[in-house]
Short mmCIF file of C-alpha atoms in Angstrom, two decimals:
data_model
loop_
_atom_site.label_atom_id
_atom_site.label_comp_id
_atom_site.label_asym_id
_atom_site.label_seq_id
_atom_site.Cartn_x
_atom_site.Cartn_y
_atom_site.Cartn_z
CA MET A 1 130.73 45.70 182.52
CA CYS A 2 130.07 42.21 183.72
CA LYS A 3 133.79 41.68 184.31
CA HIS A 4 133.97 45.06 186.37
CA PHE A 5 130.94 43.89 188.41
CA LYS A 6 132.46 40.55 189.18
CA TYR A 7 135.69 42.23 190.15
CA ILE A 8 133.87 44.61 192.58
CA ILE A 9 131.98 41.72 194.17
CA VAL A 10 135.05 39.60 194.78
CA ASN A 11 136.88 42.44 196.53
CA VAL A 12 133.77 43.21 198.61
CA LEU A 13 133.67 39.57 199.78
CA PHE A 14 137.47 39.68 200.45
CA ILE A 15 137.30 42.78 202.62
CA LEU A 16 134.16 41.28 204.51
CA CYS A 17 135.96 37.97 205.13
CA THR A 18 139.19 39.83 206.42
CA TYR A 19 137.02 42.13 208.76
CA VAL A 20 135.29 38.94 210.22
CA SER A 21 138.57 37.10 210.58
CA LEU A 22 140.23 39.99 212.48
CA HIS A 23 137.27 40.53 214.82
CA ALA A 24 137.07 36.75 215.40
CA GLN A 25 140.69 36.49 216.68
CA GLU A 26 141.34 36.11 220.37
CA ARG A 27 142.89 39.07 222.21
CA ILE A 28 145.48 37.69 224.63
CA ASN A 29 148.01 39.25 227.10
CA VAL A 30 149.93 37.70 229.91
CA SER A 31 151.29 39.27 233.21
CA LEU A 32 153.58 38.25 236.09
CA ASP A 33 153.64 39.39 239.68
CA LYS A 34 157.49 38.97 239.76
CA ASN A 35 160.29 39.27 237.08
CA LYS A 36 163.12 38.04 239.40
CA VAL A 37 162.91 35.50 242.11
CA PHE A 38 164.87 33.08 244.05
CA ILE A 39 164.87 29.33 243.16
CA GLY A 40 161.65 27.64 244.42
CA ASP A 41 159.78 31.00 245.07
CA ILE A 42 156.24 30.78 243.79
CA VAL A 43 155.33 33.15 240.80
CA LYS A 44 151.72 34.30 239.86
CA PHE A 45 151.39 34.00 235.95
CA THR A 46 148.01 35.32 234.69
CA ILE A 47 146.94 34.96 230.93
CA LYS A 48 143.89 37.14 230.04
CA VAL A 49 141.98 36.27 226.82
CA GLN A 50 138.93 37.55 225.25
CA LEU A 51 137.28 34.98 222.92
CA PRO A 52 134.65 35.32 220.13
CA GLN A 53 131.17 35.63 221.62
CA ASN A 54 129.57 32.58 223.19
CA ALA A 55 132.76 30.50 222.80
CA GLN A 56 133.82 28.55 225.93
CA ILE A 57 137.32 27.43 227.07
CA SER A 58 137.47 23.50 227.50
CA ALA A 59 137.67 22.66 231.17
CA ALA A 60 139.76 19.55 230.95
CA GLN A 61 143.20 20.51 229.58
CA ASN A 62 146.78 19.58 230.67
CA PHE A 63 149.15 22.38 230.78
CA ASP A 64 152.97 22.11 231.24
CA PHE A 65 155.79 24.52 231.48
CA ALA A 66 159.21 23.01 230.70
CA ASP A 67 161.28 24.64 233.43
CA PHE A 68 158.67 25.20 236.10
CA ASP A 69 156.36 23.13 238.27
CA ILE A 70 152.72 24.17 238.21
CA ILE A 71 151.80 24.32 242.04
CA SER A 72 148.07 25.24 241.16
CA SER A 73 145.96 26.51 238.34
CA ASP A 74 142.52 27.94 237.70
CA ILE A 75 140.36 29.20 234.94
CA ASP A 76 137.85 31.96 235.45
CA ARG A 77 135.24 33.71 233.45
CA VAL A 78 135.74 37.45 234.09
CA SER A 79 133.18 39.00 231.82
CA ASP A 80 130.17 37.52 229.98
CA ALA A 81 129.68 40.81 227.96
CA GLU A 82 133.22 40.69 226.39
CA ASN A 83 133.48 36.77 227.00
CA SER A 84 136.81 37.16 228.60
CA TYR A 85 138.68 34.64 230.71
CA GLU A 86 141.78 34.57 233.07
CA LEU A 87 143.89 31.46 233.21
CA LYS A 88 145.85 31.68 236.62
CA PHE A 89 149.01 29.61 237.35
CA ASN A 90 151.13 29.62 240.50
CA VAL A 91 154.52 28.21 239.32
CA ALA A 92 157.98 27.66 240.77
CA ALA A 93 161.29 27.19 239.09
CA TYR A 94 163.85 24.50 239.80
CA LYS A 95 166.64 25.85 237.88
CA ILE A 96 168.62 29.09 237.69
CA GLY A 97 169.06 31.59 234.93
CA THR A 98 166.71 33.44 232.66
CA LEU A 99 163.99 30.88 232.19
CA THR A 100 161.06 30.99 229.70
CA LEU A 101 157.31 30.09 230.39
CA ASN A 102 156.64 28.55 227.03
CA GLN A 103 153.63 28.87 224.89
CA LEU A 104 150.61 26.95 225.80
CA ALA A 105 148.02 25.54 223.39
CA VAL A 106 144.51 26.40 224.94
CA PHE A 107 141.53 24.73 223.34
CA TYR A 108 138.03 26.19 223.30
CA ILE A 109 134.69 25.54 221.88
CA ASN A 110 133.10 27.93 219.50
CA SER A 111 129.34 28.81 219.63
CA ASP A 112 128.53 26.42 216.83
CA GLY A 113 130.20 23.48 218.59
CA THR A 114 133.31 23.34 216.64
CA ASP A 115 136.78 23.09 218.35
CA ASN A 116 139.42 25.82 218.20
CA LEU A 117 142.54 26.76 219.95
CA PHE A 118 144.92 29.69 220.51
CA PHE A 119 148.61 30.06 221.69
CA THR A 120 149.58 32.07 224.73
CA PRO A 121 152.63 34.48 224.46
CA GLU A 122 155.92 33.61 226.13
CA ALA A 123 157.07 35.16 229.30
CA GLN A 124 160.55 35.41 230.81
CA ILE A 125 161.66 35.24 234.56
CA GLU A 126 165.14 35.62 236.02
CA VAL A 127 165.73 32.85 238.64
CA ILE A 128 168.70 33.37 241.11
CA SER A 129 170.32 31.29 243.61
CA ILE A 130 170.43 31.53 247.43
CA VAL A 131 173.91 30.32 247.69
CA GLY A 132 176.45 32.99 246.96
CA ASN A 133 176.61 36.73 246.64
CA GLU A 134 173.22 37.07 244.89
CA THR A 135 171.54 36.79 248.48
CA VAL A 136 172.47 40.39 249.26
CA GLN A 137 169.62 42.70 248.88
CA ASP A 138 169.43 46.26 247.89
CA ILE A 139 168.26 48.38 250.95
CA LYS A 140 166.75 51.52 249.69
CA ASP A 141 166.08 53.71 252.82
CA ILE A 142 169.43 53.81 254.52
CA LYS A 143 170.05 57.30 256.15
CA ALA A 144 172.91 59.50 255.19
CA LEU A 145 176.09 58.81 257.24
CA LYS A 146 176.88 61.24 260.13
CA LYS A 147 180.28 62.78 260.40
CA LEU A 148 181.77 61.80 263.65
CA LYS A 149 184.21 64.25 265.78
CA VAL A 150 187.01 62.50 267.23
CA LYS A 151 189.33 64.13 269.65
CA PRO A 152 193.13 63.85 268.95
CA ILE A 153 193.71 62.16 272.45
CA TYR A 154 191.39 59.34 271.23
CA ILE A 155 193.28 58.98 268.13
CA PHE A 156 196.59 58.81 269.94
CA LEU A 157 195.41 56.17 272.50
CA THR A 158 193.94 54.17 269.52
CA ILE A 159 197.36 54.03 267.89
CA ILE A 160 199.07 52.93 271.03
CA ALA A 161 196.49 50.19 271.53
CA LEU A 162 196.96 48.93 268.01
CA VAL A 163 200.83 48.89 268.54
CA LEU A 164 200.38 46.91 271.60
CA LEU A 165 198.04 44.40 269.99
CA ILE A 166 200.43 43.93 267.07
CA ILE A 167 203.42 43.32 269.65
CA CYS A 168 201.24 40.85 271.36
CA ALA A 169 200.18 38.99 268.11
CA ILE A 170 203.83 38.80 267.09
CA PHE A 171 204.76 36.94 270.42
CA VAL A 172 201.63 34.65 270.18
CA ALA A 173 202.61 33.80 266.72
CA LYS A 174 206.31 32.86 267.52
CA ALA A 175 205.05 30.72 270.55
CA VAL A 176 202.53 28.87 268.28
CA ALA A 177 205.23 28.43 265.69
CA GLY A 178 207.59 26.83 268.19
CA LEU A 179 205.03 24.15 269.15
CA ILE A 180 203.95 23.10 265.75
CA ARG A 181 206.25 22.58 262.57
CA LYS A 182 203.72 23.97 260.05
CA PRO A 183 200.82 26.11 260.92
CA LYS A 184 197.43 24.79 259.78
CA ARG A 185 195.58 26.90 257.35
CA LEU A 186 192.07 27.57 258.35
CA GLU A 187 190.09 27.97 255.30
CA THR A 188 186.41 27.52 254.33
CA ASP A 189 186.36 25.24 251.37
CA SER A 190 183.27 24.52 249.19
CA LYS A 191 182.41 21.32 251.13
CA THR A 192 182.55 23.09 254.49
CA ARG A 193 180.32 25.99 252.96
CA ALA A 194 177.75 23.46 251.63
CA LEU A 195 177.65 21.51 254.90
CA ASP A 196 177.12 24.82 256.93
CA ALA A 197 174.45 25.84 254.66
CA LEU A 198 172.76 22.54 254.81
CA SER A 199 172.87 22.62 258.68
CA ASN A 200 171.50 26.02 258.80
CA LEU A 201 168.64 25.07 256.50
CA TYR A 202 167.68 22.08 258.70
CA LYS A 203 167.92 24.18 261.82
CA ASN A 204 165.37 26.69 260.38
CA ARG A 205 163.24 24.10 258.52
CA ASN A 206 160.20 24.95 260.68
CA GLY A 207 160.06 28.33 259.03
CA VAL A 208 159.48 27.20 255.54
CA SER A 209 157.31 24.68 253.69
CA ALA A 210 158.39 21.23 253.05
CA ARG A 211 158.44 22.04 249.26
CA ILE A 212 160.70 25.01 249.73
CA PHE A 213 162.91 23.10 252.11
CA TYR A 214 163.49 20.46 249.48
CA TYR A 215 164.20 22.90 246.80
CA LYS A 216 166.86 24.50 249.03
CA MET A 217 168.35 21.22 249.97
CA SER A 218 168.62 20.14 246.37
CA GLU A 219 170.27 23.36 245.35
CA ILE A 220 172.95 23.12 248.16
CA LEU A 221 173.84 19.54 246.90
CA ARG A 222 173.67 20.54 243.10
CA THR A 223 175.86 23.71 243.77
CA TYR A 224 178.43 21.79 245.52
CA ALA A 225 178.60 18.84 242.79
CA SER A 226 179.02 21.60 240.12
CA GLU A 227 181.92 23.21 241.95
CA ARG A 228 183.51 19.95 242.87
CA TYR A 229 183.37 18.28 239.36
CA ASN A 230 183.12 21.23 237.14
CA PHE A 231 179.56 20.89 235.58
CA ASN A 232 176.43 22.87 235.75
CA ALA A 233 174.04 20.56 237.85
CA MET A 234 171.56 23.35 238.11
CA ARG A 235 170.51 23.17 234.62
CA MET A 236 170.36 19.31 234.57
CA THR A 237 167.11 17.09 234.83
CA THR A 238 166.82 14.76 237.73
CA SER A 239 167.70 11.77 235.58
CA GLU A 240 170.73 13.67 234.11
CA PHE A 241 172.05 14.66 237.65
CA PHE A 242 171.73 11.04 238.77
CA GLY A 243 173.62 9.70 235.73
CA LYS A 244 176.46 12.24 236.27
CA VAL A 245 176.74 12.01 240.02
CA LYS A 246 176.35 8.12 240.53
CA THR A 247 179.89 7.63 239.03
CA PHE A 248 181.39 9.64 241.99
CA ILE A 249 179.89 7.71 244.84
CA PRO A 250 179.89 4.11 246.09
CA GLU A 251 178.02 1.78 243.82
CA GLU A 252 176.17 0.16 246.61
CA ILE A 253 174.28 3.46 247.58
CA ASN A 254 173.11 4.10 244.01
CA VAL A 255 169.74 2.68 244.48
CA GLU A 256 169.15 4.62 247.65
CA PHE A 257 170.38 7.78 245.86
CA GLU A 258 167.83 7.13 243.00
CA ASN A 259 164.90 6.69 245.52
CA TYR A 260 166.19 9.80 247.46
CA LEU A 261 165.97 11.97 244.22
CA LYS A 262 162.46 10.70 243.61
CA ILE A 263 161.43 11.98 246.88
CA PHE A 264 162.76 15.34 246.00
CA ASN A 265 160.64 15.51 242.86
CA LEU A 266 157.62 14.46 244.86
CA ALA A 267 158.20 17.11 247.41
CA ARG A 268 158.13 19.77 244.98
CA TYR A 269 154.34 19.34 244.50
CA ALA A 270 151.73 20.50 247.05
CA ASN A 271 149.79 17.06 247.22
CA PHE A 272 152.93 15.38 248.74
CA THR A 273 154.15 16.35 252.17
CA PRO A 274 157.14 14.17 253.63
CA SER A 275 156.90 13.22 257.38
CA LYS A 276 159.31 14.69 259.89
CA ILE A 277 161.20 11.18 259.97
CA GLU A 278 161.50 11.35 255.99
CA ILE A 279 162.71 14.92 256.28
CA GLU A 280 165.40 13.99 258.88
CA ASN A 281 166.51 10.84 256.86
CA ASN A 282 166.76 12.81 253.58
CA TYR A 283 168.73 15.56 255.40
CA ASN A 284 171.21 12.97 256.82
CA PHE A 285 171.35 11.32 253.12
CA THR A 286 172.03 14.72 251.68
CA LYS A 287 174.89 15.28 254.45
CA LYS A 288 176.32 11.87 253.63
CA LEU A 289 176.39 12.69 249.85
CA LEU A 290 178.24 15.88 250.43
CA GLU A 291 180.70 14.18 252.60
CA LEU A 292 181.33 11.46 250.00
CA LEU A 293 181.60 13.73 246.91
#
């Protein structure tokens, strides 16, 4: 009888401990305002958590996401009754691909003064490039095409015009061929595309923030270096990129190149805004690098 009684007591205590443990766990969920963005775009990442009663999140904490810059962050207490909090982050990616917002360790203080922590779930974002075919957007509200009625006389005149145009083109081609031995091929190579993209970005620099401008300028340089030397610069850290590219440029500008990359890193944060002269100098140095590579 005594043994059975002890067995019952142990089981009751086990059930009570399990119940208390389950109800003491934090309830956590995360949300993103966007799941697919261009490089440098700001994404709002929100973590909602319900803590045990009278527990408080520690204010002084350092958060970090491996593939993202944290532009700003905030911790708000949403409800006293449920003791729920919201951790809000504005983040921006400086790489392309399917990137992961890694788990964060968040510390809080229990009602009895003891320390505790919880881990946030991971979230994924697809980051795409502004250089290339991915800039084309899907337009949803295009109206259906109308059928055009064309009279036969217009078709006949169009054919005559095309024939005359072809004949004129043949005569022009023969005349040009007589002036030069070998016609020059007009082709847009990767360096020309990169220089054109950089020029257009600089012309429209007043329409974007300095941080976004530096993101785009860095992307143009890294994209060209990737195509020219067959390596994936977009997935490299700043130090890895410097170590790879410095072997392809004159040694005497390596120090200037390293300082230039440091300015790019600083410009990604809201607390640093380059002057107009610095922006112009960095644009000219980017152009110089594209021409040297």
